[in-house]
Backbone as numpy.savetxt, mean C-alpha at the origin, in Angstrom:
# Nx Ny Nz CAx CAy CAz Cx Cy Cz
-22.59 -13.27 12.47 -22.29 -14.07 13.69 -23.00 -15.12 13.66
-23.23 -16.51 14.17 -23.81 -17.10 14.03 -24.48 -17.32 15.19
-26.13 -17.94 15.29 -26.79 -17.93 16.11 -27.06 -19.00 16.39
-27.34 -19.36 17.70 -27.55 -20.88 18.05 -27.68 -21.99 17.48
-28.66 -21.94 15.89 -29.25 -23.01 15.46 -28.22 -23.11 14.10
-26.90 -22.30 13.91 -26.15 -21.89 12.58 -25.16 -22.97 13.23
-24.39 -23.85 11.77 -22.93 -24.13 12.20 -22.06 -23.47 12.02
-20.75 -23.77 12.83 -19.78 -22.85 12.26 -19.49 -23.09 11.26
-18.37 -21.39 10.53 -18.02 -21.79 9.41 -17.26 -22.38 9.19
-17.11 -22.91 7.97 -16.15 -24.07 7.27 -14.88 -22.83 7.65
-13.82 -23.55 7.31 -12.98 -22.62 6.91 -12.32 -22.32 5.41
-12.95 -22.87 4.78 -12.87 -22.19 3.60 -13.67 -21.22 3.38
-15.11 -21.18 4.03 -16.05 -20.39 3.54 -15.10 -19.25 4.49
-14.26 -19.12 5.62 -13.61 -17.92 6.20 -12.78 -17.17 5.18
-11.34 -18.43 4.22 -11.45 -17.70 3.73 -11.75 -16.78 2.60
-12.21 -17.40 1.72 -13.05 -16.64 1.03 -13.65 -15.65 1.41
-14.35 -15.40 2.65 -15.24 -13.97 3.27 -13.85 -12.82 3.34
-12.95 -13.59 4.06 -11.66 -12.46 4.44 -11.12 -12.42 3.63
-10.86 -13.17 2.25 -10.02 -12.49 0.54 -10.68 -11.80 0.38
-12.26 -11.95 0.03 -13.29 -10.59 -0.59 -13.11 -9.13 0.58
-13.14 -9.22 1.20 -13.04 -8.76 2.77 -11.93 -7.63 2.70
-11.35 -8.17 2.75 -9.47 -7.49 2.69 -9.23 -6.83 1.57
-9.65 -7.61 0.31 -9.22 -7.07 -1.04 -10.45 -5.69 -1.61
-11.80 -6.22 -1.12 -13.00 -4.79 -0.78 -12.42 -3.65 -0.37
-11.78 -4.11 0.71 -11.54 -2.30 1.70 -10.40 -2.39 1.19
-9.39 -3.17 0.83 -8.23 -2.38 0.15 -8.44 -1.61 -0.85
-8.83 -2.03 -2.02 -9.31 -1.39 -2.89 -10.27 0.22 -2.89
-10.92 0.53 -1.82 -11.76 1.53 -1.41 -10.23 2.13 -0.76
-9.40 1.79 -0.23 -8.72 2.54 0.64 -8.10 3.26 -0.84
-7.16 2.32 -1.58 -6.57 3.30 -2.73 -7.71 4.27 -3.64
-8.68 3.73 -4.24 -9.60 4.65 -4.29 -9.93 6.08 -3.67
-9.72 5.93 -2.71 -10.08 7.54 -1.46 -8.81 8.00 -1.29
-7.64 7.01 -1.47 -6.32 8.35 -1.01 -5.54 8.34 -2.48
-6.15 8.12 -3.40 -5.34 8.54 -4.31 -5.63 9.74 -5.61
-5.60 10.65 -4.83 -5.72 12.15 -5.87 -5.35 12.21 -7.33
-3.71 11.84 -7.12 -2.76 11.80 -8.24 -3.20 10.85 -9.56
-4.08 9.55 -9.06 -4.25 8.80 -9.99 -3.01 7.83 -10.34
-2.17 7.64 -9.21 -0.89 6.76 -9.26 -1.07 5.46 -9.68
-0.50 4.53 -10.07 -0.48 2.90 -10.67 -0.51 2.68 -9.14
-1.36 1.44 -9.15 -0.38 0.38 -8.05 1.44 0.16 -7.98
1.85 0.07 -9.22 3.05 -0.08 -9.01 3.82 0.95 -8.85
3.46 2.28 -9.26 4.24 3.69 -8.95 3.94 4.00 -7.44
2.73 3.54 -6.70 2.60 3.86 -5.29 3.64 2.75 -4.50
3.83 1.25 -5.26 4.88 0.58 -4.73 5.78 0.95 -4.34
6.24 1.62 -5.35 7.83 2.24 -5.90 7.98 3.48 -4.78
6.95 4.11 -4.69 6.94 5.25 -3.95 7.35 4.90 -2.24
6.29 3.75 -2.46 6.63 3.94 -1.16 7.91 3.04 -0.80
8.36 2.33 -0.81 9.63 1.53 -1.19 11.06 2.88 -0.52
10.38 3.56 -1.95 11.73 4.78 -1.93 11.60 5.34 -0.82
10.36 5.72 -0.15 10.19 6.52 1.17 10.72 5.46 2.17
10.76 4.37 2.14 11.00 3.27 3.46 12.92 3.42 3.64
13.27 3.36 2.22 14.43 2.98 2.53 15.61 4.06 1.77
14.95 5.34 0.94 16.16 6.03 0.49 16.15 5.59 -1.34
16.94 6.10 -1.71 17.92 6.53 -2.91 18.34 5.08 -3.64
17.59 4.18 -4.09 18.10 2.99 -4.88 18.41 3.04 -6.39
18.85 2.09 -6.93 19.28 2.06 -8.14 17.69 1.36 -8.75
17.30 1.07 -10.12 16.08 0.79 -11.14 16.23 -0.64 -10.43
17.44 -1.36 -10.92 17.43 -3.42 -9.90 17.23 -3.17 -9.03
17.88 -2.77 -7.97 17.47 -2.88 -6.53 16.21 -3.24 -6.16
15.37 -1.74 -6.71 13.86 -1.50 -6.62 13.12 -2.59 -7.14
13.50 -2.96 -8.17 12.85 -3.65 -9.07 13.17 -5.28 -8.33
14.05 -5.67 -7.73 14.50 -6.53 -6.82 13.55 -6.80 -5.56
12.90 -5.64 -5.02 12.43 -5.41 -4.01 10.72 -5.51 -4.50
11.22 -5.15 -4.72 9.15 -5.04 -5.56 8.59 -6.82 -6.30
9.95 -7.15 -6.76 9.97 -8.74 -7.43 8.79 -8.06 -8.81
9.65 -7.23 -9.49 9.13 -6.82 -10.69 10.49 -7.14 -11.50
10.48 -7.11 -12.71 11.49 -7.02 -13.88 11.88 -5.64 -13.92
13.43 -5.42 -14.21 13.98 -4.19 -13.99 13.61 -3.15 -15.28
13.34 -3.58 -16.51 12.90 -2.74 -17.48 11.37 -2.27 -17.02
10.54 -3.20 -16.15 9.16 -2.95 -16.10 9.55 -1.79 -14.68
10.28 -1.65 -14.07 10.49 -0.83 -12.58 11.35 0.40 -13.73
12.12 0.38 -14.51 12.00 1.38 -15.02 11.22 2.59 -16.04
10.26 1.54 -16.73 9.53 2.37 -16.69 8.49 2.76 -16.05
7.76 2.58 -14.41 7.14 2.92 -13.62 8.48 4.09 -12.78
9.49 4.20 -13.18 10.41 5.32 -12.59 10.52 6.27 -13.78
9.91 6.22 -15.13 10.24 6.94 -15.97 9.04 8.00 -15.98
7.78 7.10 -15.43 6.65 8.03 -15.04 6.33 8.46 -13.88
6.92 8.19 -12.91 6.83 9.02 -11.58 8.05 9.78 -11.73
9.02 9.90 -12.83 9.96 11.00 -12.91 9.44 11.80 -13.90
8.34 11.78 -14.65 7.98 13.52 -15.61 7.19 13.65 -14.52
6.24 12.54 -13.57 5.13 13.92 -13.01 5.81 14.26 -11.54
6.81 14.19 -11.72 7.41 15.09 -10.35 7.65 14.46 -8.91
7.79 13.24 -8.94 7.34 12.14 -7.37 9.13 11.87 -7.32
9.78 11.27 -8.33 11.00 10.92 -8.56 11.83 11.71 -8.99
13.44 11.76 -8.37 14.54 12.17 -9.53 15.55 11.35 -9.14
16.47 11.58 -9.82 17.89 10.60 -10.41 18.95 11.30 -9.62
20.18 10.88 -9.44 21.83 11.29 -9.35 22.54 10.49 -9.75
23.49 10.34 -9.46 24.45 9.36 -10.22 24.77 8.55 -8.89
25.28 7.31 -9.23 25.39 6.88 -8.47 26.90 7.39 -7.98
27.34 7.03 -6.65 28.77 7.17 -6.16 29.34 6.16 -6.32
29.02 4.83 -6.52 30.76 4.49 -6.79 30.69 3.27 -7.83
29.26 3.91 -9.12 29.54 3.21 -10.45 28.80 3.89 -10.98
29.71 4.82 -12.20 29.19 5.55 -12.84 28.15 4.71 -14.14
28.37 3.67 -14.26 27.08 3.27 -14.70 25.93 3.47 -14.38
25.46 3.02 -13.29 23.97 3.50 -12.46 23.91 4.69 -12.10
22.61 4.87 -12.05 22.04 6.10 -11.29 20.81 5.24 -9.93
20.98 6.30 -9.03 19.54 6.20 -8.15 18.89 6.67 -8.17
17.69 6.36 -7.50 16.20 7.46 -7.80 15.69 7.46 -6.37
15.40 8.54 -6.19 14.92 9.07 -4.58 13.79 9.65 -4.47
12.81 9.85 -3.85 11.76 10.94 -3.79 12.08 12.14 -3.66
11.38 13.03 -4.68 11.23 14.73 -4.30 10.09 14.27 -3.31
10.24 15.94 -2.92 9.39 16.81 -1.90 8.29 16.54 -2.43
7.86 16.79 -4.05 6.51 16.80 -4.60 5.90 15.05 -4.15
6.97 13.92 -4.19 6.36 12.70 -4.19 6.63 12.44 -2.44
7.10 12.86 -2.09 6.94 13.22 -0.55 5.38 13.26 0.16
5.33 14.20 -0.31 3.75 15.03 -0.34 3.07 14.22 -0.76
3.04 13.95 -2.11 2.23 13.32 -2.19 1.58 11.94 -1.42
2.49 11.17 -1.21 2.35 10.03 -0.25 2.00 10.40 0.96
2.28 11.58 1.67 1.79 12.45 3.07 0.56 12.68 3.28
0.29 12.86 1.34 -1.90 13.31 1.62 -2.08 12.39 1.07
-1.93 11.18 0.28 -3.03 9.97 -0.14 -2.45 9.81 1.73
-1.84 9.19 2.79 -2.20 8.25 3.68 -3.12 9.31 4.48
-3.28 10.51 4.58 -4.16 11.24 5.73 -5.41 11.08 4.85
-5.72 11.36 3.82 -6.41 10.94 3.01 -7.65 9.38 3.31
-6.24 8.78 3.51 -6.83 7.33 3.74 -6.93 6.70 5.34
-6.31 7.53 6.16 -6.86 7.80 7.43 -8.24 8.78 7.78
-8.26 9.98 6.75 -9.25 10.39 7.32 -10.74 9.51 6.71
-10.58 8.41 5.59 -11.58 7.81 5.09 -11.97 6.89 6.39
-11.10 5.99 6.52 -11.19 4.76 7.82 -11.87 5.39 8.83
-11.15 6.86 9.43 -12.04 7.04 10.62 -12.84 7.01 10.29
-13.43 8.39 9.62 -14.92 8.88 9.54 -16.01 7.44 9.27
-15.60 6.07 8.96 -16.08 5.15 8.55 -16.57 4.70 9.94
-15.63 4.13 10.75 -15.53 3.64 11.86 -16.42 4.12 12.65
-16.27 5.95 12.53 -16.97 6.30 13.57 -18.71 5.95 13.62
-19.19 5.49 12.04 -20.81 5.59 11.89 -20.90 4.36 12.85
-19.78 2.94 12.76 -20.08 1.87 13.60 -20.24 2.04 15.02
-21.30 1.43 15.68 -21.59 1.27 17.13 -19.88 0.95 17.59
-20.12 1.23 19.12 -18.87 0.59 19.77 -18.59 -0.72 19.21
-19.63 -1.57 19.79 -19.42 -3.22 19.72 -18.78 -3.38 18.60
-19.11 -2.91 17.58 -18.40 -3.41 16.19 -16.92 -2.80 16.36
-17.04 -1.75 16.30 -15.87 -1.17 16.50 -14.74 -1.93 17.40
-15.01 -2.65 18.42 -14.55 -3.39 19.39 -14.09 -4.57 18.35
-15.11 -5.30 17.88 -14.75 -6.39 17.13 -14.07 -6.21 15.89
-13.95 -5.39 15.30 -12.80 -4.64 14.46 -11.69 -4.84 14.81
-11.24 -4.22 15.92 -10.05 -3.90 16.58 -9.51 -5.39 17.16
-10.49 -6.26 17.50 -9.68 -7.74 17.70 -9.59 -8.33 16.35
-10.44 -8.03 15.71 -10.13 -8.26 14.11 -8.80 -8.35 13.92
-8.44 -6.94 14.01 -7.64 -6.74 13.33 -6.10 -7.17 13.79
-6.34 -7.56 15.05 -4.91 -8.13 15.55 -5.05 -9.78 15.07
-5.92 -10.02 14.84 -5.68 -11.34 14.51 -5.16 -11.20 13.04
-5.36 -10.35 12.25 -5.00 -10.44 11.27 -3.45 -9.84 10.57
-3.45 -9.09 11.72 -1.60 -8.52 11.93 -1.49 -9.95 12.13
-1.59 -10.65 12.96 -0.99 -12.14 13.58 -0.33 -12.74 12.00
-2.02 -13.09 11.51 -1.80 -13.94 10.25 -0.43 -13.96 9.37
-0.87 -11.89 8.81 0.59 -11.73 8.22 1.60 -11.62 8.65
1.98 -11.97 10.46 3.40 -11.71 10.74 3.68 -13.39 10.74
2.87 -14.30 10.36 3.58 -15.85 10.06 4.08 -16.48 9.50
């Protein structure tokens, strides 16, 4: 916060601080909620499959903005770990569909719970006024992301 003698933060300073703070928080949340040691690409693919259901490698690659070959490597690693499974495409015998296994769904749910628990514990350490400030900031950050 600025006192009466400080000038308001420049737009560039706000951008730098926001990028630094959100990046640091995201890295910490990932570290606290990833006991399976999944890569960011693997977690993103699992998240997409969780939201949409069964997809081909190409569809998932498009959704995640990566090359199909890269997505193939990601899916192969997830399949080896028992997080995803494949089944034949119902109309195109040349393709297969990938979806989360029960283990994959449980892993995602456990990771989400760990993330929520860690963040809640950290927020409980703050003063009520600080939590209110974060609540207001979250609304602004959400608005930025939706614009």
